[in-house]
Amino acid sequence: MLRRGGQALRRFSTGQVYFKNKLKLALIGQSLFGQEVYSHLCKEGHRVVGVFTVPDKDGKADPLALAAEKDGTPVFKFPRWRVKGKTIREVAEAYRSVGAELNVLPFCTQFIPMDVIDNPKHGSIIYHPSILPRHRGASAINWTLIMGDKKAGFSVFWADDGLDTGPILLQRSCDVEPNDTVDALYNRFLFPEGIKAMVEAVQLIADGKAPCIPQPEEGATYEGIQKKENAEISWDQSAEVLHNWIRGHDKVPGAWTEINGQMVTFYGSSLLNGSVPPGEPLEIKGAKKPGLVTKNGLVLFGNDGKALMVRNLQLEDGKMIPASQYFSGGETSVLELTAEEVKVAETIKVIWAGILSNVPVIEDSTDFFKSGASSMDVVRLVEEIRQKCGGLQLQSEDVYMATKFEDFIQKVVRKLRGEDREAELVVDYVSKEVNKMTVKMPYQCFINGQFTDADDGKTYDTINPTDGSTICKVSYASLVDVDKAVAAAKDAFENGEWGRMNARERGRLMYRLADLLEENQEELATIEALDSGAVYTLALKTHIGMSVQTFRYFAGWCDKIQGSTIPINQARPNRNLTFTKKEPLGVCAIIIPWNYPLMMLAWKSAACLAAGNTLVLKPAQVTPLTALKFAELSAKAGFPKGVINILPGSGGTAGQRLSEHPDIRKLGFTGSTLIGKQIMKSCALSNLKKVSLELGGKSPLIIFNDCELDKAVRMGMGAVFFNKGENCIAAGRLFVEESIHDEFVTRVVEEIKKMKIGDPLDRSTDHGPQNHKAHLEKLLQYCETGVKEGATLVYGGKQVPRPGFFMEPTVFTDVEDHMYLAKEESFGPIMVISKFHNGDIDGVLQRANNTEYGLASGVFTRDINKAMYVSEKLDAGTVFINTYNKTDVAAPFGGVKQSGFGKDLGEEALNEYLKTKTVTLEY
């Protein structure tokens, strides 16, 4: 039996990598997952000779079939492969006619005969969403959650005649977060990583390197598909077990219990780690303690006294209501629609009719699911509405909560009117239709939980570097605004809910914020592309993706910050106990740069918040928009007022005031060394506030002649051109061993010529515009200086002749140690290459270290002894060996010398936002 994957829409992209060995493949299966696996295998150069999928349903082809038909790949749609246990001859003949060397089954609901499975030269491989041999069967993801597994994952295995019992080819795993759902696991890991793994597995087979590891029987489990009658909740269990049962059955078949004589199904469970909010008791059959209907949902209690909360309930008649509205039956007043809203309703009716093609007429009473819709249709409905209704962004939950057409339209209208927002949060957006969505951008200061104009009403233009146009006007924070924000942050820390909140509740808020960042990642990536010029695909993966990871990582640290006990000399005859406590500092200021606007915000603010501080953050003047969107999402996540404050404006005004303010206890800054020195001086003269600085760099990358040259070229280019060269750890100077120097340069230039320069929202663009006009002009001057000093301009060095702030990727060689290019950081797409004599390891190390900067460095060599020697001698905060730009949220990041001090990321980052208190008592 093969696993039916979760139905959720998620795009995934990788760069094209061409391998020597390629296979002829038959893809057997269906779904979006199958479609993505098909597309990526084709991109990798494999030849799909046939796609075998399910027949069209209600005139609608499966996504895999649509993609294959578009490419002209032969598509076969068989309702079944065998009858009465025997393979259908016509089906088998059609299959054999394509001449596949390997069957790939990414997701398949049909039973495939063994003579088909074994037919190709390399047999068949199957994707299964569990770490086999655990959770064999069709509901593996559900059972991963039901059983409370701490690890989830998937297996790619060789098909045999057993039930998910074939030998393992490869496996991948991930941590299960406390409030993960089936959809969350699928979207975050099983779907994107599964696609990559299927492609990797095929290539391993093509290269003759694929493992074939028999599954052990120890630890093997098999669980069947859960049915509604088996999903009743047994209440005499801990809160965690109850939570796992509910989330493991969400959305199908749904965990249920009996309340007031009727079946009620629970959806949207989360563990309640904070104090139990006030609410109205609700008797539940079998539960020893009544539930509580609160303003946030229904609180339930385990037999261990701990609690969980469910957000939504489905009543016996099929009606879905917010759990907070149980006693009112979920009733709300019926809205009268405006003319524009009527048009939206008519558009949605056409969408419903297209999905429910078996229903002659869509009426107010038409029920989406009772009319035959599936979870896949929910995804289609949400996406079509977003596409055809002005970018209106619904969630799958909105469909489940309003299954009748009339109720659904009411929910949509409330969403359009903004009535689903928290009443106290008012956001005045600038909206733009771009990237096939409506992007909504706050533009005001965010102080004490409210968006507000600057005190003096001043604004400034933020510019789109792609064409030089104005995106919108943004509030320009004044000194008065800084003082207001600091006062709000101080009050929230000293007197507010934040200061009294326990660590786990703080972590829960940070997890929720991470979820919201992920839910809005496409919009955030679009804003990042508009405001900073970041290529959209890179923004989605790195700018936004790593921001999500950072908040999740530090959310997990909240309740793990601890001191220690220390044995000391006793003052006899008395006894002493000495221990340390780690405590938050108070109000922290954070000033971030313009190259990774949201990611730099996340790197610093996540550690700051996890430690229990409040913050006032100033984004770079030229890139304020994702920080302000972040402020909106933090309010929606439930952060108390005053905890997070965002002040767009200039460094000379807002930034300087923050560095001088007497109520700020810590300032974290990322930017230039020159400004870092000024900030450090102001912090010292004001109140000796704690400081951490991540400043400029001139990171050396040493490439020895015994390296893997293809990799060195590819990663050397990434070391320089990643994010348009606007990268703090970019390789500012490459030292290439003399014997491979010319070939290295030739290959780099060849690859640069293949790069597509253009609109960052175009998915095929490799290289977008520089962040702002002044920076582009500085880079052009940098190149002119290099030419004047005698360096050889091999490629580029000019502005691209098109609107916007585009610069050609540039390569200089013959750069001598005394030259400006050898000493100063460009912070742009400029590769600076110097050669060194063959075998002169110590000489090149001396040259590499001959800089006042020490942020990062790198070395490429096959000789591990040489690599370790070089890494020991390089004077930098980070050393990359045979890789580059490989940062991770768990690995500390920071520089030495004039690249600054203090660490972002990893456990060490927490220490930047904590103070240690020593307590000694006598007893």
Coordinates of C-alpha atoms in Angstrom, one line a residue, residues 122-340:
H122 CA 16.7 -0.8 -12.0
G123 CA 13.3 -1.8 -10.5
S124 CA 11.1 0.7 -8.7
I125 CA 11.5 3.3 -5.9
I126 CA 8.8 4.6 -3.7
Y127 CA 8.4 7.7 -1.4
H128 CA 6.9 7.0 2.0
P129 CA 6.3 9.7 4.7
S130 CA 7.8 8.0 7.7
I131 CA 11.1 6.7 9.0
L132 CA 10.7 3.1 8.0
P133 CA 10.2 0.5 9.4
R134 CA 8.1 2.7 11.8
H135 CA 4.6 3.6 10.6
R136 CA 4.1 1.4 7.6
G137 CA 0.8 2.0 6.0
A138 CA -1.3 4.8 4.5
S139 CA -1.6 7.2 7.4
A140 CA 2.0 7.5 8.4
I141 CA 2.1 11.2 9.0
N142 CA -1.0 11.0 11.2
W143 CA 0.4 8.2 13.3
T144 CA 3.7 10.1 13.7
L145 CA 1.8 12.8 15.5
I146 CA -0.7 10.4 17.3
M147 CA 2.2 8.4 18.8
G148 CA 4.0 11.6 19.9
D149 CA 7.1 10.9 17.9
K150 CA 9.8 13.5 18.4
K151 CA 11.2 12.8 14.9
A152 CA 9.3 12.8 11.6
G153 CA 10.7 12.0 8.2
F154 CA 10.4 10.0 5.1
S155 CA 12.0 7.1 3.3
V156 CA 12.8 6.4 -0.3
F157 CA 12.8 2.6 -0.6
W158 CA 13.1 -0.1 -3.2
A159 CA 9.6 -1.6 -4.0
D160 CA 9.1 -5.3 -3.1
D161 CA 6.0 -7.4 -2.7
G162 CA 5.5 -6.4 0.9
L163 CA 3.7 -3.5 2.5
D164 CA 6.2 -0.7 2.7
T165 CA 8.9 -3.3 3.5
G166 CA 11.4 -2.9 0.7
P167 CA 15.1 -2.1 1.3
I168 CA 15.9 1.5 2.2
L169 CA 17.7 3.8 -0.4
L170 CA 17.7 6.9 1.7
Q171 CA 16.0 8.6 4.6
R172 CA 15.7 12.1 6.0
S173 CA 14.3 13.3 9.3
C174 CA 13.3 16.4 11.1
D175 CA 12.2 17.4 14.6
V176 CA 8.5 17.4 15.4
E177 CA 7.5 20.8 16.9
P178 CA 5.2 20.8 19.9
N179 CA 2.2 22.1 17.9
D180 CA 3.0 20.7 14.4
T181 CA 0.0 19.5 12.4
V182 CA -0.1 17.1 9.5
D183 CA -0.2 20.0 7.1
A184 CA 2.7 21.8 8.9
L185 CA 5.0 18.8 8.8
Y186 CA 4.1 18.2 5.2
N187 CA 4.6 21.8 4.1
R188 CA 7.7 22.4 6.1
F189 CA 9.6 19.3 5.5
L190 CA 8.0 16.2 3.9
F191 CA 7.0 18.0 0.7
P192 CA 10.1 20.2 -0.2
E193 CA 12.7 17.8 1.2
G194 CA 10.9 14.8 -0.2
I195 CA 11.2 16.3 -3.7
K196 CA 14.9 16.9 -3.3
A197 CA 15.3 13.4 -1.9
M198 CA 13.5 11.7 -4.8
V199 CA 15.7 13.6 -7.3
E200 CA 18.8 12.6 -5.3
A201 CA 17.7 9.0 -5.1
V202 CA 17.3 8.8 -8.9
Q203 CA 20.8 10.3 -9.4
L204 CA 22.3 7.8 -7.0
I205 CA 20.8 5.0 -9.0
A206 CA 22.0 6.6 -12.3
D207 CA 25.5 6.8 -10.8
G208 CA 25.5 3.3 -9.5
K209 CA 25.8 4.5 -5.9
A210 CA 22.4 3.8 -4.5
P211 CA 22.3 1.9 -1.2
C212 CA 20.0 -1.1 -0.7
I213 CA 19.7 -1.5 3.1
P214 CA 17.2 -4.2 4.3
Q215 CA 14.6 -2.8 6.7
P216 CA 15.0 -4.2 10.2
E217 CA 12.0 -5.8 11.8
E218 CA 12.9 -4.4 15.2
G219 CA 10.8 -1.3 15.8
A220 CA 8.5 -2.0 12.8
T221 CA 4.9 -0.9 13.1
Y222 CA 1.9 -0.9 10.8
E223 CA -1.1 1.3 11.4
G224 CA -4.2 1.4 9.2
I225 CA -6.3 4.3 8.1
Q226 CA -8.2 5.8 11.0
K227 CA -12.0 5.8 10.8
K228 CA -14.4 8.2 12.6
E229 CA -15.7 5.6 14.9
N230 CA -12.1 4.9 16.1
A231 CA -11.2 8.5 16.7
E232 CA -13.1 9.1 19.9
I233 CA -11.1 10.8 22.6
S234 CA -10.2 8.8 25.7
W235 CA -9.9 11.5 28.4
D236 CA -8.0 9.7 31.1
Q237 CA -4.6 10.7 29.6
S238 CA -2.1 13.5 29.9
A239 CA -2.6 16.8 28.1
E240 CA 0.3 16.0 25.7
V241 CA -1.3 12.6 24.7
L242 CA -4.7 14.3 24.2
H243 CA -3.1 17.0 22.1
N244 CA -1.2 14.4 20.0
W245 CA -4.5 12.4 19.4
I246 CA -6.4 15.5 18.3
R247 CA -3.7 17.0 16.0
G248 CA -2.9 13.5 14.5
H249 CA -6.6 13.2 13.4
D250 CA -6.8 16.8 12.1
K251 CA -8.5 17.2 9.5
V252 CA -9.4 13.6 8.7
P253 CA -11.2 11.8 10.3
G254 CA -11.3 14.3 13.2
A255 CA -10.9 13.5 16.9
W256 CA -14.3 13.7 18.6
T257 CA -16.1 13.5 21.9
E258 CA -19.7 13.8 23.2
I259 CA -20.9 17.2 24.5
N260 CA -24.5 17.7 25.6
G261 CA -25.6 14.6 23.8
Q262 CA -24.0 15.3 20.4
M263 CA -20.8 14.5 18.6
V264 CA -18.3 17.4 18.6
T265 CA -15.1 17.2 16.6
F266 CA -12.0 19.1 17.6
Y267 CA -9.6 20.9 15.3
G268 CA -6.6 23.2 15.8
S269 CA -5.0 21.8 19.0
S270 CA -2.1 23.4 20.8
L271 CA -0.4 22.8 24.1
L272 CA -1.2 25.6 26.7
N273 CA 2.1 26.3 28.4
G274 CA 1.0 29.6 30.1
S275 CA -1.6 30.3 32.7
V276 CA -5.1 29.1 32.0
P277 CA -7.3 32.1 30.8
P278 CA -10.7 32.7 32.4
G279 CA -13.7 31.1 30.7
E280 CA -17.1 29.5 31.0
P281 CA -17.1 25.8 32.1
L282 CA -18.2 23.2 29.6
E283 CA -19.1 19.7 30.7
I284 CA -17.6 17.0 28.5
K285 CA -18.6 13.3 28.7
G286 CA -15.8 11.2 30.2
A287 CA -13.6 14.2 31.1
K288 CA -12.9 14.4 34.9
K289 CA -12.6 18.2 34.6
P290 CA -14.9 20.5 32.6
G291 CA -13.4 22.4 29.7
L292 CA -13.3 26.2 29.6
V293 CA -14.7 28.2 26.7
T294 CA -12.4 31.2 26.6
K295 CA -12.0 34.1 24.2
N296 CA -9.2 32.2 22.4
G297 CA -10.7 28.7 22.3
L298 CA -11.7 25.7 24.3
V299 CA -9.3 24.8 27.1
L300 CA -9.1 21.1 27.9
F301 CA -7.3 19.3 30.8
G302 CA -5.3 16.1 30.9
N303 CA -5.1 13.8 33.9
D304 CA -1.7 15.4 34.7
G305 CA -3.3 18.8 35.4
K306 CA -1.8 20.3 32.3
A307 CA -3.9 21.9 29.6
L308 CA -4.3 22.2 25.8
M309 CA -6.5 24.4 23.7
V310 CA -8.5 23.8 20.5
R311 CA -9.5 26.6 18.2
N312 CA -12.3 25.1 16.2
L313 CA -15.3 22.7 16.7
Q314 CA -17.4 20.8 14.2
L315 CA -20.9 20.2 15.4
E316 CA -22.9 17.0 14.7
D317 CA -24.8 18.8 11.8
G318 CA -21.4 19.5 10.1
K319 CA -21.3 23.2 11.0
M320 CA -17.8 24.5 11.9
I321 CA -17.6 27.2 14.6
P322 CA -14.8 28.9 16.5
A323 CA -14.5 27.1 19.8
S324 CA -14.7 30.5 21.6
Q325 CA -18.2 30.8 20.2
Y326 CA -19.6 27.5 21.4
F327 CA -22.2 28.9 23.7
S328 CA -23.4 31.3 21.1
G329 CA -23.5 28.6 18.5
G330 CA -21.1 30.5 16.3
E331 CA -23.9 32.9 15.3
T332 CA -23.0 36.2 13.9
S333 CA -25.1 38.9 12.2
V334 CA -25.8 38.5 8.5
L335 CA -23.9 41.2 6.5
E336 CA -25.5 43.2 3.7
L337 CA -23.2 43.1 0.7
T338 CA -22.1 46.1 -1.3
A339 CA -22.1 46.1 -5.1
E340 CA -18.3 45.3 -5.1

